[in-house]
């Protein structure tokens, strides 16, 4: 199957031969003869009008869809692709005017790895009639290429155990487990981005205050705390403030810290970012990232407290679920926090440079 992704530009693909279940002649003398069917496929960004090209029935092969109008689809599409932090790709069968494959990559800004970027591959699906023909492999390679061109140091994906071999063949490596917490069934999301929530400081055990990350936290040990989690790099205050401004500008990122008021230092942190989907009645998924508690304050319940805080925040923001990735050794901890292994329990990653975790 000849799918290409060149220089970040997605173009009409040349005709390609695929062989679904063999089509056999009905004449006796040609009984058993197989016919190759040639398809013209186009790999491109999702566009208005795709809802009329069997896009929704394709997504129904992936998950529960729910109901929404074409107008809702197009308005949600405008919201999703308006920024630079998400790319949705489709493969179209030109002759049949049908969408036969779909996938998303979300770009998450970080403070770790020298204010690095991480790509999240989501909602990859190929039409049942065209599976095991190479379309999924080419689509995943293309999404990974998009992440790399946007400057990501790695791209991650959560998948079922049955798809682990597929992603391994796509150069991903198993890193741990994906945990999920589902919330009660919610009504269809309203048009527009999720309504932001004003984070009011709250106190835990008298002197631990939960609040938003602010510029002054550069001098309160925030980066030093993250260094207990992974590589951070050397950041100037200007770089710190720029990344904070970028994350806040998306409207989808909630950077939460816990300050010890007795010492004036940041002793725990975590991030929640929101992903707008077309599945689950165009629902919203919350992603918990970069949870860390200072080694000097472990054992006082801050780990469970910040996970509960971020999970509750996701529910207030009307997410239908909240997910996080972790080492296999931490599964038991997150189960105690109310999370479980869901339909996609395998956490996998592909690194683009020499930086390791």
CSV table of C-alpha atoms in Angstrom, one decimal:
chain,number,residue,atom,x,y,z
A,1,UNK,CA,0.0,0.0,0.0
A,2,UNK,CA,1.6,3.2,-1.1
A,3,UNK,CA,0.9,5.9,1.5
A,4,UNK,CA,3.4,8.7,1.8
A,5,UNK,CA,4.0,11.6,4.3
A,6,UNK,CA,6.5,14.0,2.8
A,7,UNK,CA,7.9,17.1,4.4
A,8,UNK,CA,4.8,17.5,6.5
A,9,UNK,CA,2.6,18.0,3.4
A,10,UNK,CA,-0.1,15.4,2.8
A,11,UNK,CA,-1.1,14.8,-0.8
A,12,UNK,CA,-3.1,12.6,-3.1
A,13,UNK,CA,-1.6,9.2,-3.1
A,14,UNK,CA,-0.9,7.1,-6.2
A,15,UNK,CA,-3.1,4.1,-6.9
A,16,UNK,CA,-2.3,1.2,-4.7
A,17,UNK,CA,-3.2,-2.5,-4.9
A,18,UNK,CA,-4.8,-4.1,-1.9
A,19,UNK,CA,-6.1,-7.6,-1.6
A,20,UNK,CA,-9.1,-7.9,0.7
A,21,UNK,CA,-10.9,-11.2,1.0
A,22,UNK,CA,-10.4,-12.8,-2.5
A,23,UNK,CA,-13.1,-12.0,-5.1
A,24,UNK,CA,-13.7,-15.1,-7.1
A,25,UNK,CA,-15.3,-15.5,-10.6
A,26,UNK,CA,-18.7,-17.2,-10.7
A,27,UNK,CA,-17.9,-19.1,-13.9
A,28,UNK,CA,-16.9,-22.7,-13.4
A,29,UNK,CA,-13.9,-22.5,-15.7
A,30,UNK,CA,-12.4,-19.6,-13.7
A,31,UNK,CA,-13.4,-21.0,-10.3
A,32,UNK,CA,-10.7,-20.1,-7.8
A,33,UNK,CA,-9.3,-17.2,-9.7
A,34,UNK,CA,-8.4,-14.3,-7.5
A,35,UNK,CA,-8.9,-10.6,-8.5
A,36,UNK,CA,-6.7,-7.8,-7.1
A,37,UNK,CA,-8.7,-4.7,-6.4
A,38,UNK,CA,-6.8,-1.4,-6.8
A,39,UNK,CA,-7.7,1.6,-4.6
A,40,UNK,CA,-6.8,5.3,-4.9
A,41,UNK,CA,-6.3,6.5,-1.4
A,42,UNK,CA,-5.6,10.0,-0.1
A,43,UNK,CA,-3.9,10.7,3.2
A,44,UNK,CA,-4.8,14.2,4.4
A,45,UNK,CA,-6.0,16.3,7.3
A,46,UNK,CA,-9.6,15.9,8.3
A,47,UNK,CA,-11.9,18.4,6.7
A,48,UNK,CA,-15.4,19.8,6.8
A,49,UNK,CA,-17.7,17.5,4.9
A,50,UNK,CA,-16.0,14.3,6.0
A,51,UNK,CA,-19.0,13.5,8.2
A,52,UNK,CA,-20.8,12.8,4.9
A,53,UNK,CA,-18.1,10.3,3.9
A,54,UNK,CA,-18.9,7.5,6.4
A,55,UNK,CA,-16.6,9.0,9.0
A,56,UNK,CA,-19.0,8.4,11.9
A,57,UNK,CA,-19.6,4.7,11.0
A,58,UNK,CA,-15.8,4.3,10.8
A,59,UNK,CA,-15.4,5.7,14.4
A,60,UNK,CA,-18.2,3.4,15.5
A,61,UNK,CA,-15.7,0.5,14.8
A,62,UNK,CA,-13.5,2.1,17.5
A,63,UNK,CA,-15.8,3.1,20.3
A,64,UNK,CA,-19.3,4.4,21.3
A,65,UNK,CA,-20.2,7.4,19.2
A,66,UNK,CA,-23.5,8.8,20.4
A,67,UNK,CA,-25.4,11.3,18.3
A,68,UNK,CA,-24.5,14.7,17.0
A,69,UNK,CA,-25.4,16.8,13.9
A,70,UNK,CA,-23.3,17.6,10.9
A,71,UNK,CA,-23.3,21.2,12.2
A,72,UNK,CA,-22.0,20.1,15.5
A,73,UNK,CA,-19.3,18.1,13.8
A,74,UNK,CA,-18.1,21.0,11.7
A,75,UNK,CA,-18.1,23.4,14.6
A,76,UNK,CA,-16.2,21.0,16.8
A,77,UNK,CA,-13.8,20.4,13.9
A,78,UNK,CA,-13.1,24.1,13.7
A,79,UNK,CA,-12.4,24.2,17.4
A,80,UNK,CA,-10.1,21.2,17.3
A,81,UNK,CA,-7.9,22.2,14.4
A,82,UNK,CA,-7.9,25.9,15.0
A,83,UNK,CA,-4.7,25.6,17.1
A,84,UNK,CA,-1.3,24.1,16.5
A,85,UNK,CA,-1.5,21.5,19.2
A,86,UNK,CA,-3.6,18.8,17.4
A,87,UNK,CA,-3.6,17.2,14.0
A,88,UNK,CA,-6.3,14.8,12.8
A,89,UNK,CA,-5.5,12.7,9.7
A,90,UNK,CA,-7.9,10.6,7.5
A,91,UNK,CA,-7.4,8.2,4.7
A,92,UNK,CA,-10.0,8.6,2.0
A,93,UNK,CA,-11.0,6.1,-0.7
A,94,UNK,CA,-11.3,8.5,-3.6
A,95,UNK,CA,-13.4,6.3,-5.8
A,96,UNK,CA,-15.9,5.5,-3.1
A,97,UNK,CA,-15.8,8.9,-1.5
A,98,UNK,CA,-15.4,7.2,1.9
A,99,UNK,CA,-13.1,7.8,4.9
A,100,UNK,CA,-11.4,4.4,5.6
A,101,UNK,CA,-8.9,5.3,8.3
A,102,UNK,CA,-8.4,8.0,11.0
A,103,UNK,CA,-5.9,9.0,13.7
A,104,UNK,CA,-5.0,11.9,15.9
A,105,UNK,CA,-1.8,13.3,17.3
A,106,UNK,CA,-1.9,15.8,20.2
A,107,UNK,CA,1.1,17.9,21.0
A,108,UNK,CA,1.6,18.5,24.7
A,109,UNK,CA,4.0,21.2,26.0
A,110,UNK,CA,6.2,20.2,28.9
A,111,UNK,CA,8.7,21.8,31.3
A,112,UNK,CA,10.8,18.6,31.4
A,113,UNK,CA,13.4,17.7,28.8
A,114,UNK,CA,14.3,21.3,28.1
A,115,UNK,CA,10.7,22.5,27.7
A,116,UNK,CA,10.2,19.6,25.4
A,117,UNK,CA,7.0,18.5,23.5
A,118,UNK,CA,5.4,15.1,23.6
A,119,UNK,CA,3.0,13.7,21.0
A,120,UNK,CA,0.0,11.6,22.0
A,121,UNK,CA,-1.4,9.3,19.3
A,122,UNK,CA,-5.1,8.8,19.9
A,123,UNK,CA,-8.2,7.1,18.3
A,124,UNK,CA,-6.4,5.2,15.4
A,125,UNK,CA,-8.9,3.1,13.4
A,126,UNK,CA,-8.9,1.4,10.0
A,127,UNK,CA,-12.0,0.1,8.3
A,128,UNK,CA,-12.5,-3.6,9.0
A,129,UNK,CA,-12.5,-4.4,5.3
A,130,UNK,CA,-9.0,-2.9,4.9
A,131,UNK,CA,-7.2,-4.1,7.9
A,132,UNK,CA,-3.9,-6.0,7.7
A,133,UNK,CA,-3.1,-4.3,4.4
A,134,UNK,CA,-0.6,-1.8,5.8
A,135,UNK,CA,-2.9,1.2,6.1
A,136,UNK,CA,-2.6,1.3,9.9
A,137,UNK,CA,1.2,1.1,9.8
A,138,UNK,CA,1.4,3.9,7.3
A,139,UNK,CA,-1.0,6.1,9.3
A,140,UNK,CA,0.8,5.6,12.6
A,141,UNK,CA,4.2,6.3,10.9
A,142,UNK,CA,2.6,9.5,9.5
A,143,UNK,CA,1.3,10.6,12.9
A,144,UNK,CA,4.7,9.9,14.5
A,145,UNK,CA,6.3,11.9,11.7
A,146,UNK,CA,4.0,14.9,12.4
A,147,UNK,CA,5.0,14.8,16.1
A,148,UNK,CA,8.7,14.7,15.2
A,149,UNK,CA,8.4,17.6,12.7
A,150,UNK,CA,6.7,19.6,15.4
A,151,UNK,CA,9.7,19.1,17.6
A,152,UNK,CA,8.5,16.3,20.0
A,153,UNK,CA,11.2,14.3,21.7
A,154,UNK,CA,8.9,11.3,21.9
A,155,UNK,CA,5.4,10.1,20.9
A,156,UNK,CA,3.3,7.8,23.1
A,157,UNK,CA,0.3,5.6,22.6
A,158,UNK,CA,-2.0,3.6,24.8
A,159,UNK,CA,-3.3,0.3,23.2
A,160,UNK,CA,-5.0,-3.0,23.9
A,161,UNK,CA,-2.8,-6.0,24.6
A,162,UNK,CA,-3.9,-7.4,21.2
A,163,UNK,CA,-2.4,-4.4,19.5
A,164,UNK,CA,0.9,-4.4,21.3
A,165,UNK,CA,2.6,-6.4,18.6
A,166,UNK,CA,1.4,-4.0,15.9
A,167,UNK,CA,2.8,-1.0,17.7
A,168,UNK,CA,6.0,-2.8,18.4
A,169,UNK,CA,6.4,-3.3,14.7
A,170,UNK,CA,5.8,0.4,14.3
A,171,UNK,CA,8.9,1.0,16.5
A,172,UNK,CA,7.2,1.6,19.8
A,173,UNK,CA,8.4,0.1,23.0
A,174,UNK,CA,6.3,-0.9,26.0
A,175,UNK,CA,6.9,1.4,28.9
A,176,UNK,CA,4.2,0.6,31.4
A,177,UNK,CA,0.5,0.6,32.0
A,178,UNK,CA,-2.4,3.0,31.1
A,179,UNK,CA,-4.9,3.5,34.0
A,180,UNK,CA,-8.4,5.0,33.6
A,181,UNK,CA,-11.1,6.4,35.8
A,182,UNK,CA,-14.5,6.7,34.1
A,183,UNK,CA,-17.0,9.2,35.3
A,184,UNK,CA,-20.8,9.0,35.3
A,185,UNK,CA,-22.5,9.2,31.9
A,186,UNK,CA,-22.7,12.8,30.7
A,187,UNK,CA,-24.8,14.6,28.2
A,188,UNK,CA,-23.4,15.7,24.8
A,189,UNK,CA,-20.7,18.3,25.1
A,190,UNK,CA,-21.7,21.8,24.4
A,191,UNK,CA,-20.2,23.6,21.4
A,192,UNK,CA,-17.2,25.7,22.2
A,193,UNK,CA,-14.1,24.8,24.2
A,194,UNK,CA,-14.5,23.4,27.7
A,195,UNK,CA,-15.5,26.1,30.1
A,196,UNK,CA,-12.4,27.0,32.1
A,197,UNK,CA,-12.5,26.6,35.9
A,198,UNK,CA,-11.1,29.1,38.2
A,199,UNK,CA,-8.7,27.3,40.5
A,200,UNK,CA,-9.1,28.5,44.0
A,201,UNK,CA,-6.3,27.6,46.5
A,202,UNK,CA,-7.2,24.8,48.8
A,203,UNK,CA,-5.4,23.6,51.9
A,204,UNK,CA,-4.3,20.0,52.8
A,205,UNK,CA,-3.2,19.2,56.3
A,206,UNK,CA,-3.1,22.9,57.3
A,207,UNK,CA,0.0,24.1,55.4
A,208,UNK,CA,0.0,22.3,52.0
A,209,UNK,CA,-1.8,24.6,49.5
A,210,UNK,CA,-3.0,23.3,46.1
A,211,UNK,CA,-3.1,26.0,43.4
A,212,UNK,CA,-2.1,26.9,39.8
A,213,UNK,CA,1.5,27.1,38.8
A,214,UNK,CA,2.6,30.8,38.6
A,215,UNK,CA,5.7,32.6,37.4
A,216,UNK,CA,7.0,33.1,40.9
A,217,UNK,CA,7.3,29.3,41.3
A,218,UNK,CA,10.5,29.4,39.2
A,219,UNK,CA,12.2,30.5,42.5
A,220,UNK,CA,10.2,28.1,44.7
A,221,UNK,CA,11.8,24.9,43.5
A,222,UNK,CA,9.3,23.8,40.8
A,223,UNK,CA,12.0,22.7,38.3
A,224,UNK,CA,14.1,21.1,41.0
A,225,UNK,CA,11.0,19.1,42.0
A,226,UNK,CA,10.4,18.0,38.4
A,227,UNK,CA,14.1,16.8,38.3
A,228,UNK,CA,13.1,14.1,40.8
A,229,UNK,CA,10.8,12.8,38.1
A,230,UNK,CA,12.9,13.0,35.0
A,231,UNK,CA,15.5,15.1,33.0
A,232,UNK,CA,14.6,18.8,33.1
A,233,UNK,CA,17.6,20.6,31.6
A,234,UNK,CA,18.7,24.1,32.3
A,235,UNK,CA,16.0,26.7,31.9
A,236,UNK,CA,16.2,30.5,32.3
A,237,UNK,CA,13.4,32.3,34.0
A,238,UNK,CA,12.4,33.7,30.6
A,239,UNK,CA,12.1,30.2,29.1
A,240,UNK,CA,10.1,29.1,32.1
A,241,UNK,CA,7.7,32.0,31.8
A,242,UNK,CA,7.3,31.5,28.0
A,243,UNK,CA,6.4,27.9,28.4
A,244,UNK,CA,3.9,28.7,31.2
A,245,UNK,CA,2.3,31.3,29.0
A,246,UNK,CA,2.1,28.9,26.0
A,247,UNK,CA,0.5,26.2,28.2
A,248,UNK,CA,-2.0,28.6,29.7
A,249,UNK,CA,-2.9,30.0,26.3
A,250,UNK,CA,-4.2,26.7,25.1
A,251,UNK,CA,-7.1,26.8,27.6
A,252,UNK,CA,-6.7,23.0,27.9
A,253,UNK,CA,-3.9,22.7,30.4
A,254,UNK,CA,-4.1,22.9,34.2
A,255,UNK,CA,-0.7,23.0,35.8
A,256,UNK,CA,-1.2,22.3,39.5
A,257,UNK,CA,1.3,22.6,42.3
A,258,UNK,CA,1.3,22.0,46.1
A,259,UNK,CA,3.2,24.6,48.1
A,260,UNK,CA,4.4,24.0,51.6
A,261,UNK,CA,3.6,27.3,53.3
A,262,UNK,CA,6.0,26.6,56.1
A,263,UNK,CA,9.0,26.5,53.8
A,264,UNK,CA,7.7,28.4,50.8
A,265,UNK,CA,8.7,25.6,48.4
A,266,UNK,CA,6.8,23.5,45.8
A,267,UNK,CA,6.6,20.0,47.2
A,268,UNK,CA,4.2,18.3,44.7
A,269,UNK,CA,2.9,18.9,41.2
A,270,UNK,CA,0.8,17.4,38.4
A,271,UNK,CA,-0.8,18.4,35.1
A,272,UNK,CA,-4.2,17.8,33.6
A,273,UNK,CA,-4.7,18.5,29.9
A,274,UNK,CA,-8.0,18.1,28.0
A,275,UNK,CA,-8.5,16.3,24.7
A,276,UNK,CA,-11.6,17.0,22.6
A,277,UNK,CA,-12.8,13.9,20.7
A,278,UNK,CA,-15.5,12.9,18.2
A,279,UNK,CA,-16.3,9.6,20.0
A,280,UNK,CA,-18.4,9.5,23.2
A,281,UNK,CA,-20.8,12.2,21.9
A,282,UNK,CA,-17.9,14.4,21.0
A,283,UNK,CA,-16.7,14.0,24.6
A,284,UNK,CA,-13.6,15.3,26.5
A,285,UNK,CA,-10.9,13.0,27.9
A,286,UNK,CA,-8.6,14.2,30.7
A,287,UNK,CA,-4.9,13.3,30.7
A,288,UNK,CA,-3.0,13.4,34.0
A,289,UNK,CA,0.7,13.9,33.4
A,290,UNK,CA,4.0,14.6,35.3
A,291,UNK,CA,2.8,13.8,38.8
A,292,UNK,CA,5.6,14.1,41.3
A,293,UNK,CA,6.0,14.4,45.1
A,294,UNK,CA,9.2,15.7,46.7
A,295,UNK,CA,11.2,12.9,48.4
A,296,UNK,CA,11.3,15.1,51.5
A,297,UNK,CA,7.5,15.1,51.9
A,298,UNK,CA,6.6,11.6,50.9
A,299,UNK,CA,4.5,9.6,53.3
A,300,UNK,CA,2.1,12.3,54.3
A,301,UNK,CA,-0.5,11.5,51.6
A,302,UNK,CA,0.3,14.2,49.0
A,303,UNK,CA,0.5,11.6,46.2
A,304,UNK,CA,-3.1,10.4,46.6
A,305,UNK,CA,-4.2,13.9,47.4
A,306,UNK,CA,-2.9,15.4,44.1
A,307,UNK,CA,-4.2,12.5,42.0
A,308,UNK,CA,-7.6,13.0,43.6
A,309,UNK,CA,-7.4,16.7,43.0
A,310,UNK,CA,-6.6,16.3,39.3
A,311,UNK,CA,-9.3,13.5,38.9
A,312,UNK,CA,-11.9,15.7,40.5
A,313,UNK,CA,-10.9,18.6,38.3
A,314,UNK,CA,-11.4,16.5,35.2
A,315,UNK,CA,-14.8,15.5,36.4
A,316,UNK,CA,-15.7,19.2,37.0
A,317,UNK,CA,-14.6,20.0,33.5
A,318,UNK,CA,-17.1,17.3,32.3
A,319,UNK,CA,-14.6,14.8,31.1
A,320,UNK,CA,-16.1,11.4,30.5
A,321,UNK,CA,-12.9,9.7,31.6
A,322,UNK,CA,-9.5,10.5,33.1
A,323,UNK,CA,-6.4,8.5,32.1
A,324,UNK,CA,-2.7,8.4,33.1
A,325,UNK,CA,0.3,6.4,32.2
A,326,UNK,CA,2.6,4.8,34.8
A,327,UNK,CA,5.3,2.2,35.4
A,328,UNK,CA,4.0,-1.2,36.0
A,329,UNK,CA,5.4,-1.0,39.5
A,330,UNK,CA,3.0,1.9,40.3
A,331,UNK,CA,-0.2,0.1,39.1
A,332,UNK,CA,-1.1,-0.8,42.7
A,333,UNK,CA,-0.9,2.8,43.9
A,334,UNK,CA,-3.2,4.1,41.2
A,335,UNK,CA,-5.7,1.3,41.8
A,336,UNK,CA,-5.9,2.6,45.4
A,337,UNK,CA,-6.6,6.0,43.9
A,338,UNK,CA,-9.6,4.6,42.1
A,339,UNK,CA,-8.0,3.9,38.7
A,340,UNK,CA,-8.1,0.6,36.8
A,341,UNK,CA,-6.7,-0.9,33.6
A,342,UNK,CA,-9.2,-0.2,30.9
A,343,UNK,CA,-9.6,-1.2,27.3
A,344,UNK,CA,-6.1,0.1,26.3
A,345,UNK,CA,-3.9,-0.9,29.3
A,346,UNK,CA,-0.6,-1.0,27.5
A,347,UNK,CA,1.5,2.2,27.5
A,348,UNK,CA,4.1,2.5,24.7
A,349,UNK,CA,6.5,5.1,23.5
A,350,UNK,CA,8.8,5.9,20.6
A,351,UNK,CA,11.8,8.3,21.2
A,352,UNK,CA,13.2,10.5,18.5
A,353,UNK,CA,16.6,11.4,19.9
A,354,UNK,CA,19.1,10.3,22.4
A,355,UNK,CA,17.2,11.6,25.4
A,356,UNK,CA,15.8,8.7,27.5
A,357,UNK,CA,13.5,8.8,30.4
